[in-house]
Structures are given as C-alpha cells and as structure tokens.
Coordinates of C-alpha atoms and ligand atoms in Angstrom, one line a residue:
X1 CA 115.5 220.8 33.3
X2 CA 117.0 218.3 35.7
X3 CA 116.9 214.7 34.9
X4 CA 114.5 212.5 36.9
X5 CA 116.3 210.1 39.3
X6 CA 116.1 206.5 38.3
X7 CA 113.9 204.9 40.9
X8 CA 113.5 201.6 39.3
X9 CA 110.3 202.4 37.6
X10 CA 112.1 204.3 34.9
X11 CA 112.9 202.2 31.9
X12 CA 116.5 201.2 31.2
X13 CA 117.6 201.4 27.6
X14 CA 117.2 197.8 26.4
X15 CA 120.1 195.8 25.0
X16 CA 122.9 198.3 24.8
X17 CA 125.8 196.7 23.0
X18 CA 127.9 194.5 25.2
X19 CA 131.6 195.2 25.2
X20 CA 133.3 192.8 22.8
X21 CA 134.9 190.7 25.5
X22 CA 131.5 189.9 26.9
X23 CA 129.8 189.0 23.6
X24 CA 129.1 185.4 22.8
X25 CA 131.4 185.2 19.8
X26 CA 131.9 181.5 20.3
X27 CA 130.0 178.6 21.9
X28 CA 132.2 178.6 24.9
X29 CA 130.9 178.6 28.5
X30 CA 130.1 182.3 28.6
X31 CA 128.2 182.0 25.3
X32 CA 126.2 179.2 26.7
X33 CA 125.4 181.2 29.8
X34 CA 124.2 184.2 27.7
X35 CA 121.9 181.9 25.8
X36 CA 120.5 180.5 29.1
X37 CA 119.8 184.1 30.2
X38 CA 118.0 185.0 27.0
X39 CA 115.7 182.0 27.5
X40 CA 114.6 183.3 30.9
X41 CA 114.1 187.0 30.1
X42 CA 110.5 186.4 28.8
X43 CA 109.5 185.1 32.2
X44 CA 110.9 187.9 34.3
X45 CA 108.0 190.3 34.0
X46 CA 108.9 193.9 34.9
X47 CA 112.2 192.8 36.3
X48 CA 113.3 192.1 32.8
X49 CA 114.3 195.7 32.4
X50 CA 117.3 195.0 34.7
X51 CA 118.3 191.8 32.9
X52 CA 121.3 193.2 31.2
X53 CA 122.9 193.2 34.7
X54 CA 123.1 189.5 34.3
X55 CA 125.1 189.8 31.1
X56 CA 127.8 191.9 32.6
X57 CA 130.1 190.7 35.4
X58 CA 130.5 193.4 38.0
X59 CA 134.2 193.0 38.3
X60 CA 136.9 191.1 36.5
X61 CA 140.5 190.8 37.8
X62 CA 143.3 189.2 35.8
X63 CA 146.5 188.7 37.7
X64 CA 150.0 187.7 36.9
X65 CA 151.2 185.0 39.3
X66 CA 155.1 184.7 39.2
X67 CA 156.8 182.1 41.3
X68 CA 160.2 180.6 41.9
X69 CA 160.3 177.1 40.5
X70 CA 162.3 174.4 42.2
X71 CA 164.9 174.4 39.4
X72 CA 165.7 178.1 40.0
X73 CA 163.7 179.5 37.1
X74 CA 160.8 181.9 37.4
X75 CA 157.4 180.9 36.0
X76 CA 154.4 183.1 35.3
X77 CA 150.8 181.8 35.6
X78 CA 147.7 183.6 34.6
X79 CA 145.1 184.0 37.3
X80 CA 141.5 185.3 37.4
X81 CA 138.9 186.3 39.9
X82 CA 135.5 187.4 38.6
X83 CA 132.7 188.8 40.7
X84 CA 129.6 188.4 38.6
X85 CA 127.1 189.9 40.9
X86 CA 127.0 191.1 44.5
X87 CA 123.4 192.4 44.8
X88 CA 122.4 189.7 47.3
X89 CA 125.6 189.6 49.3
X90 CA 129.3 189.0 49.0
X91 CA 130.7 187.2 46.0
X92 CA 131.0 183.5 46.6
X93 CA 132.4 180.7 44.5
X94 CA 135.4 178.4 44.1
X95 CA 138.9 178.6 42.6
X96 CA 139.9 176.2 39.9
X97 CA 143.4 175.1 38.9
X98 CA 143.4 173.7 35.4
X99 CA 145.5 173.9 32.3
X100 CA 142.4 174.8 30.2
X101 CA 141.1 177.6 32.4
X102 CA 140.1 180.7 30.4
X103 CA 138.5 184.1 31.3
X104 CA 135.4 183.1 29.4
X105 CA 135.1 180.0 31.5
X106 CA 135.6 181.8 34.8
X107 CA 133.1 184.4 33.8
X108 CA 130.5 181.7 33.1
X109 CA 131.3 179.9 36.3
X110 CA 131.0 183.1 38.3
X111 CA 127.6 183.8 36.7
X112 CA 126.4 180.3 37.4
X113 CA 127.4 180.9 41.0
X114 CA 125.1 183.9 41.2
X115 CA 122.2 181.8 39.9
X116 CA 123.0 178.9 42.1
X117 CA 123.3 180.9 45.3
X118 CA 120.0 182.6 44.6
X119 CA 118.4 179.3 43.7
X120 CA 119.0 177.9 47.1
X121 CA 118.5 181.4 48.6
X122 CA 121.8 181.7 50.5
X123 CA 122.8 185.4 51.0
X124 CA 125.5 185.6 48.4
X125 CA 126.3 187.0 45.0
X126 CA 128.4 184.9 42.6
X127 CA 132.1 184.8 41.9
X128 CA 134.7 182.4 40.7
X129 CA 138.5 182.2 40.3
X130 CA 141.0 180.2 38.6
X131 CA 144.6 179.7 37.5
X132 CA 145.6 178.4 34.1
X133 CA 148.0 175.7 35.2
X134 CA 148.2 171.9 35.4
X135 CA 148.8 171.5 39.1
X136 CA 149.9 167.9 38.7
X137 CA 153.1 169.3 37.1
X138 CA 154.0 171.3 40.2
X139 CA 155.8 170.2 43.3
X140 CA 154.2 170.7 46.7
X141 CA 156.3 173.8 47.3
X142 CA 155.6 175.3 43.9
X143 CA 151.8 174.7 44.4
X144 CA 152.0 176.4 47.8
X145 CA 153.9 179.4 46.4
X146 CA 151.6 179.8 43.4
X147 CA 148.5 179.6 45.7
X148 CA 149.9 182.2 48.1
X149 CA 151.0 184.6 45.4
X150 CA 147.6 184.3 43.7
X151 CA 145.8 184.9 47.0
X152 CA 147.9 188.0 47.6
X153 CA 147.2 189.3 44.1
X154 CA 143.4 188.8 44.4
X155 CA 143.6 190.0 48.1
X156 CA 142.4 193.5 47.0
X157 CA 139.0 192.2 46.2
X158 CA 138.4 189.1 48.5
X159 CA 137.5 189.1 52.2
X160 CA 134.9 187.6 54.5
X161 CA 132.4 190.3 53.7
X162 CA 133.5 190.9 50.1
X163 CA 134.1 187.7 48.3
X164 CA 134.7 184.2 49.7
X165 CA 136.6 181.6 47.6
X166 CA 136.2 177.8 48.1
X167 CA 137.5 174.6 46.5
X168 CA 136.6 173.7 42.9
X169 CA 138.3 171.5 40.3
X170 CA 141.9 170.5 41.5
X171 CA 141.7 172.6 44.7
X172 CA 141.2 171.2 48.1
X173 CA 141.3 171.8 51.9
X174 CA 145.1 172.3 51.9
X175 CA 144.9 175.0 49.3
X176 CA 142.1 176.7 51.3
X177 CA 144.4 176.6 54.4
X178 CA 147.2 178.4 52.4
X179 CA 144.7 180.9 51.1
X180 CA 143.3 181.6 54.5
X181 CA 146.8 181.9 56.0
X182 CA 148.1 184.2 53.2
X183 CA 145.1 186.6 53.5
X184 CA 145.4 186.6 57.3
X185 CA 149.1 187.4 57.2
X186 CA 148.5 190.2 54.8
X187 CA 145.7 191.7 56.8
X188 CA 147.2 191.2 60.2
X189 CA 144.6 189.0 61.9
X190 CA 143.3 185.4 61.5
X191 CA 140.3 185.6 59.2
X192 CA 138.9 182.1 58.9
X193 CA 135.8 183.4 57.1
X194 CA 137.7 184.5 54.0
X195 CA 137.5 181.0 52.4
X196 CA 135.3 178.0 52.9
X197 CA 136.1 174.3 52.4
X198 CA 139.0 174.6 54.9
X199 CA 140.3 171.7 57.1
X200 CA 137.9 171.2 60.0
X201 CA 140.8 172.0 62.4
X202 CA 141.1 175.5 60.9
X203 CA 137.4 176.5 61.0
X204 CA 136.1 174.2 58.3
X205 CA 132.7 172.6 58.5
X206 CA 131.9 169.0 59.1
X207 CA 130.1 167.6 56.0
X208 CA 131.6 170.2 53.6
X209 CA 133.7 167.7 51.7
X210 CA 130.7 165.4 50.9
X211 CA 128.2 168.2 50.6
X212 CA 128.1 168.6 46.8
X213 CA 127.7 164.9 46.2
X214 CA 125.1 164.7 49.0
X215 CA 123.1 167.5 47.3
X216 CA 123.3 165.8 43.9
X217 CA 121.9 162.7 45.5
X218 CA 119.2 164.6 47.4
X219 CA 117.8 166.4 44.4
X220 CA 118.3 163.3 42.3
X221 CA 116.0 161.3 44.6
X222 CA 113.4 164.1 44.5
X223 CA 113.5 164.3 40.7
X224 CA 113.3 160.5 40.3
X225 CA 110.2 160.4 42.5
X226 CA 108.5 162.9 40.2
X227 CA 109.1 160.8 37.1
X228 CA 108.4 157.5 38.8
X229 CA 112.0 156.3 38.6
X230 CA 112.9 153.7 41.2
X231 CA 116.4 154.5 42.7
X232 CA 116.8 151.1 44.3
X233 CA 116.9 149.4 40.9
X234 CA 118.4 152.3 38.8
X235 CA 121.5 151.9 36.7
X236 CA 123.9 154.9 36.9
X237 CA 126.7 156.2 34.6
X238 CA 129.0 158.7 36.3
X239 CA 131.5 161.0 34.6
X240 CA 134.2 162.2 37.1
X241 CA 134.7 160.3 40.3
X242 CA 136.2 162.9 42.6
X243 CA 134.6 164.9 45.3
X244 CA 131.2 165.2 43.5
X245 CA 130.7 162.1 41.3
X246 CA 132.4 159.8 43.8
X247 CA 130.3 160.8 46.7
X248 CA 127.1 160.9 44.7
X249 CA 127.9 157.5 43.3
X250 CA 128.5 156.1 46.8
X251 CA 125.2 157.5 48.1
X252 CA 123.2 156.2 45.1
X253 CA 124.9 152.8 45.5
X254 CA 124.0 152.7 49.2
X255 CA 120.3 153.4 48.2
X256 CA 120.4 150.3 46.0
X257 CA 121.3 151.7 42.6
X258 CA 124.0 150.0 40.4
X259 CA 126.8 152.2 39.2
X260 CA 127.6 150.5 35.9
X261 CA 129.9 152.9 34.2
X262 CA 132.4 155.5 35.3
X263 CA 134.6 157.7 33.2
X264 CA 137.4 160.1 34.3
X265 CA 140.6 161.5 32.9
X266 CA 142.2 158.1 33.1
X267 CA 139.6 156.2 31.0
X268 CA 136.2 154.6 31.1
X269 CA 135.2 151.4 33.0
X270 CA 132.1 149.3 32.9
X271 CA 130.4 146.5 34.8
X272 CA 126.8 145.5 34.0
X273 CA 126.3 143.9 37.5
X274 CA 127.4 147.2 39.1
X275 CA 130.9 148.4 40.2
X276 CA 132.1 147.9 43.8
X277 CA 131.9 151.6 44.7
X278 CA 133.8 151.6 48.0
X279 CA 136.6 149.6 46.4
X280 CA 136.6 152.0 43.4
X281 CA 136.7 155.1 45.7
X282 CA 139.7 153.5 47.5
X283 CA 141.4 152.8 44.1
X284 CA 140.9 156.4 42.9
X285 CA 142.2 157.8 46.2
X286 CA 145.3 155.6 45.9
X287 CA 146.0 156.0 42.1
X288 CA 144.3 159.3 41.1
X289 CA 142.0 157.7 38.5
X290 CA 139.7 154.8 37.7
X291 CA 142.3 153.4 35.3
X292 CA 143.5 150.0 36.2
X293 CA 140.6 149.1 38.5
X294 CA 140.3 145.4 38.8
X295 CA 136.7 144.0 38.5
X296 CA 135.6 146.1 35.5
X297 CA 136.0 146.0 31.8
X298 CA 137.6 149.0 30.0
X299 CA 135.4 150.5 27.2
X300 CA 136.3 153.3 24.7
X301 CA 135.8 156.8 26.1
X302 CA 133.3 157.6 23.4
X303 CA 131.2 154.5 24.2
X304 CA 130.4 156.1 27.6
X305 CA 127.6 158.1 25.9
X306 CA 125.9 154.9 24.6
X307 CA 125.8 153.1 28.0
X308 CA 122.3 151.8 28.6
X309 CA 121.5 153.4 32.0
X310 CA 118.7 155.2 33.8
X311 CA 120.6 158.1 35.4
X312 CA 123.6 159.9 34.0
X313 CA 125.7 162.1 36.3
X314 CA 128.2 164.4 34.5
X315 CA 130.5 165.5 37.4
X316 CA 133.6 166.6 35.6
X317 CA 133.9 169.7 33.3
X318 CA 131.8 171.9 31.1
X319 CA 130.5 171.2 27.6
X320 CA 130.5 167.4 27.8
X321 CA 127.0 166.8 26.6
X322 CA 126.7 168.5 23.2
X323 CA 124.6 168.3 20.1
X324 CA 127.1 165.6 18.9
X325 CA 126.3 163.1 21.7
X326 CA 122.9 164.2 23.3
X327 CA 121.0 162.0 20.8
X328 CA 122.9 158.9 22.0
X329 CA 122.2 159.2 25.7
X330 CA 119.9 156.4 27.0
X331 CA 119.3 157.8 30.5
X332 CA 115.9 159.0 31.5
X333 CA 117.4 161.6 33.8
X334 CA 120.7 163.6 33.9
X335 CA 121.8 165.2 37.2
X336 CA 124.5 167.8 36.6
X337 CA 127.1 167.5 39.3
X338 CA 129.6 169.5 37.2
X339 CA 129.1 173.2 36.3
X340 CA 127.9 173.7 32.7
X341 CA 128.2 170.2 31.4
X342 CA 125.3 170.5 28.9
X343 CA 125.2 173.0 26.0
X344 CA 121.9 174.8 25.2
X345 CA 121.7 172.9 21.9
X346 CA 122.1 169.6 23.8
X347 CA 119.4 170.7 26.2
X348 CA 117.0 171.1 23.3
X349 CA 117.8 167.6 22.0
X350 CA 117.4 166.1 25.4
X351 CA 114.0 167.9 26.0
X352 CA 112.7 166.6 22.7
X353 CA 113.7 163.1 23.7
X354 CA 112.0 163.5 27.1
X355 CA 115.2 163.2 29.1
X356 CA 114.9 165.1 32.4
X357 CA 117.8 167.4 33.1
X358 CA 118.3 168.4 36.7
X359 CA 120.6 171.5 36.1
X360 CA 123.9 172.3 37.8
X361 CA 122.5 175.5 39.3
X362 CA 120.4 173.4 41.7
X363 CA 121.9 169.9 41.4
X364 CA 125.3 170.8 42.7
X365 CA 124.3 173.6 45.1
X366 CA 124.9 171.5 48.1
X367 CA 128.6 172.5 48.2
X368 CA 128.0 176.2 48.5
X369 CA 125.1 175.6 50.9
X370 CA 127.5 174.0 53.4
X371 CA 130.1 176.6 52.6
X372 CA 127.4 179.1 53.8
X373 CA 127.1 177.0 57.0
X374 CA 130.9 177.1 57.4
X375 CA 131.0 180.9 57.0
X376 CA 128.2 181.3 59.5
X377 CA 130.0 179.0 62.0
X378 CA 133.2 180.9 61.5
X379 CA 131.5 184.2 62.2
X380 CA 129.8 182.9 65.4
X381 CA 132.8 180.7 66.4
X382 CA 130.2 178.1 67.3
X383 CA 130.4 174.8 65.4
X384 CA 127.6 172.4 64.6
X385 CA 127.6 168.6 64.5
X386 CA 127.5 166.7 61.2
X387 CA 123.9 165.5 61.8
X388 CA 122.7 169.1 62.1
X389 CA 124.6 170.2 59.0
X390 CA 123.3 167.3 56.8
X391 CA 119.7 167.8 58.0
X392 CA 119.9 171.6 57.2
X393 CA 121.5 170.8 53.9
X394 CA 118.8 168.3 52.9
X395 CA 116.0 170.7 54.0
X396 CA 117.4 173.6 51.9
X397 CA 117.9 171.4 48.8
X398 CA 114.5 169.8 49.0
X399 CA 112.7 173.1 49.6
X400 CA 114.5 174.8 46.7
X401 CA 113.9 171.9 44.4
X402 CA 110.2 171.7 45.2
X403 CA 109.8 175.4 44.3
X404 CA 111.7 175.0 41.1
X405 CA 109.7 171.9 40.1
X406 CA 106.5 173.9 40.6
X407 CA 107.7 176.8 38.5
X408 CA 108.7 174.4 35.7
X409 CA 105.2 172.8 35.8
X410 CA 103.4 176.2 35.9
X411 CA 105.4 177.7 33.0
X412 CA 105.9 174.4 31.0
X413 CA 109.6 175.1 30.9
X414 CA 112.7 173.0 31.6
X415 CA 114.1 172.7 35.1
X416 CA 117.1 174.8 34.0
X417 CA 114.8 177.7 32.8
X418 CA 112.7 177.3 36.0
X419 CA 115.8 177.5 38.2
X420 CA 116.9 180.6 36.3
X421 CA 113.4 182.1 36.7
X422 CA 113.5 181.7 40.5
X423 CA 117.1 182.8 40.8
X424 CA 117.1 185.7 38.4
X425 CA 113.9 187.1 39.9
X426 CA 115.6 187.1 43.3
X427 CA 118.8 188.7 42.0
X428 CA 117.0 191.4 40.0
X429 CA 114.5 192.1 42.8
X430 CA 117.4 193.0 45.2
X431 CA 119.0 194.9 42.4
X432 CA 115.9 197.0 42.0
X433 CA 115.5 197.5 45.7
X434 CA 119.0 198.7 46.1
X435 CA 118.7 201.0 43.1
X436 CA 121.5 202.6 41.2
X437 CA 124.3 204.4 42.9
X438 CA 124.7 207.4 42.5
Ligands
LIG1 N1 133.1 175.2 43.6 C1 131.8 174.8 44.2 C2 130.7 175.2 43.2 O1 130.9 175.2 42.0 C3 131.6 175.4 45.6 C4 131.6 176.9 45.7 C5 131.6 177.3 47.2 O2 131.4 176.6 48.1 O3 131.7 178.6 47.3 O4 129.6 175.3 43.5

C-alpha cells in the first residue's frame, strides 16, 4: 500500500525528540526562546501541528575565520550564520561581533528574527550571524580582514534572494560595506541587496541608522497611550546608549520625557532633573561610553534596577532582566530595544506586578522594517526621501502594534505571547501552504 502524501491535513508526529544541541539544557537564550514558543502553542489552533518547525533552525553554519594579525601571527575566530526559518522569504537578520557570542545565542537571535519579521509582516524569514570576538581589540585592518573572510565563508548561504545580513551589536555601515564588496567580488557583480544598513552612498537607505530607535519610540508611545501614561512627563531609564537606546532616548526627550538614568558598559549615570541627551550622545560618540559624562552622578551598576522611573528601555544585550532583579523594577512599562533582554521567569514576575512589557519582537522591529525598505530600493534602484521612509515605518509599526494589542486583549495574554501568536500563525500558515518537499 502506498503511503498517503502529506497534504497538511495529515497529522505530524508530535514532539519528536529534538537533537541534543537544540534542547534547552540551560537557561541560555535558546532555552528562553523554546519556553516562549511553548507558551504560544495552545493558541495556534490547527497550525500547532507544524509548531516543531519553530524549534528547529533550518540551517546552521559554523565557520573558522583565520586572519593575519598585524604582528605577523595568524588568529582564528569562530563565526556563525543561522537561518532559522525561510518559509516567508529569504533569511534576514544582523551580524554581531562580541566576545560572548555563542551558537545558542545566535540560534535564539535568528528565531527572534523569524518572529519579528512576521510580526511586522515583511516578506522575510529569520536569520542571524555572529563572530566570537572583541572587535575593540582589533586594528582597523584586522577588523576588515576578519569581516571579509567571514563573509567569504558564509557566502555559500547568503545572497540578495537567500539571506540578507545587517548591522547588530558592534557592527556598522563600514562593516556592511566590506561585506557587500566581498560578496560582490566573489560573485563577479555588484550586489547591493546582499546586506542592509550600508552607507547611503552605497545603496543604503536614509533613516536606517535611526530606524530601530524610532520604532522603539513609536510603539512606546502607542503602548503608553493604552495604559494612560503621559510621555511628556515620564521618567526614563535606558540601558545601552548606542544606535537603539541613544536614538530612542533622544526621541523620548524631544517628546518631553526626562531621561534620568543611563547604563552602558562604562557604568551607570543618574540625574533626577533629566540628563542633557544631545550632550550625552555627543559624549558617547566621542568617548565610546557614558563614563565620565559631566552633569550626572555616578551610581553603582546594580542600583540601575532600583531607579524610580516610569519607563525602562533595555537596549543592550540578552538576559538583563531576570528573576533576580524583576521584582525591583519600578517602571510601569518596559520597552525592549535589545533582543531577548527579559527571561520568561522575569516576564512572569513583571506580569504579576502589572508592569507592561512591550517585547523585542515588536518593539525593535523598526530596524529590519527599514532594512526591508533598503532592500526594495536596491532592487528597484529608486531611492525614497527620508520623510517617506519614516512615514512608512511609523505606519507599519502602528498597524502591527494595534493588531498585537487586540490579540493580547482578546486572549488575555501578554504582549509577548500575542506577538508570538500573530507571527507564528503567519509563519506556520505559509509553511502549511508550501507543504513538505518532496
Ligand atoms: N540587527 C537588527 C535586529 O536585531 C536588524 C536586523 C536587520 O535589519 O536585518 O533586528
């Protein structure tokens, strides 16, 4: 008897055992992501039978990145590119250079990209890359050689229609220019659409650099309205004052809010009357951190979590808000500029204390939304002005947030679970429509 083809109606064996390297054997970022997926499965209806797709990255590439150092030695770095899901379109997501990068982290970041891209309904799957390196310890030449060799090594799986990297922690426009050039040299023609977040003179988009922070601000204002929080008198604490936290802080300050505490890798500063945000941005641009900023007092790093504020914006790295500090947070609302800053255990504590969490997978989606605009502009070789880009960004973010808010109300779930419901339904619906090959 021949086996019936799997047309989507047929059941899929539930919960076959995940390979050991995918199991949540620790509470690292991938473990947190798996817990977030488990929370959404009861809300997926019939699509739940495809849910295991979400627990298995489609493709994982680990590469050795050897380079000549300036002192004549050869150094080897470990690089990754993970394509979590490509059901809705090519993989999309940033590349991070950080000494603590691990495969588990890149897997989680790639999965959050799948969810994020589906949440704002841009036609992408999710991917992420990284190199385990402290880029501050490299010379300019070493950084360029490492970026180019990494790009060549992952060149077998990236491309404008396959997987499109972008900036993330410690990567920027210059690194995207080197990646674009390396890919183009290897393939024999200039392919601007292979990465986003490029310099504007190389096919980058106006507004891309500020887009993540602008998106954080946009959804933050929407969420504040729903809970009756007045932005013009709100007090903010921001962790990370780079491309995301710095821009979001600036936009909130322009709307009248007081940024009273900022923490970054250099330390924690505080000023009850509100920090001079433009001056602080200039200081960070000059010195690399908030340390040494005149016009603020220094407080202990751990005291940051006790700061009496209305809005907290974690905009640095994962796993900052945990069961150990969630009970101390005074804010009424947390807007996640970073990816994965809050653990599931902390989410539960915050929910029980009535703190609204606007999750990463919607709050920081502004960056990839304008990356999408950049990619579209590169394909059409027709570039838009900044006003049009910002207007389209705000429209997408507001529409997506409104839908998620409604799903949260209807199902009486957190905004994180609501975002996962919306996004996972989209991902699994396309998965079902496409069917299994062969
Ligand atoms: N790295 C950013 C993020 O985490 C942007 C990704 C992109 O533009 O592709 O969303």
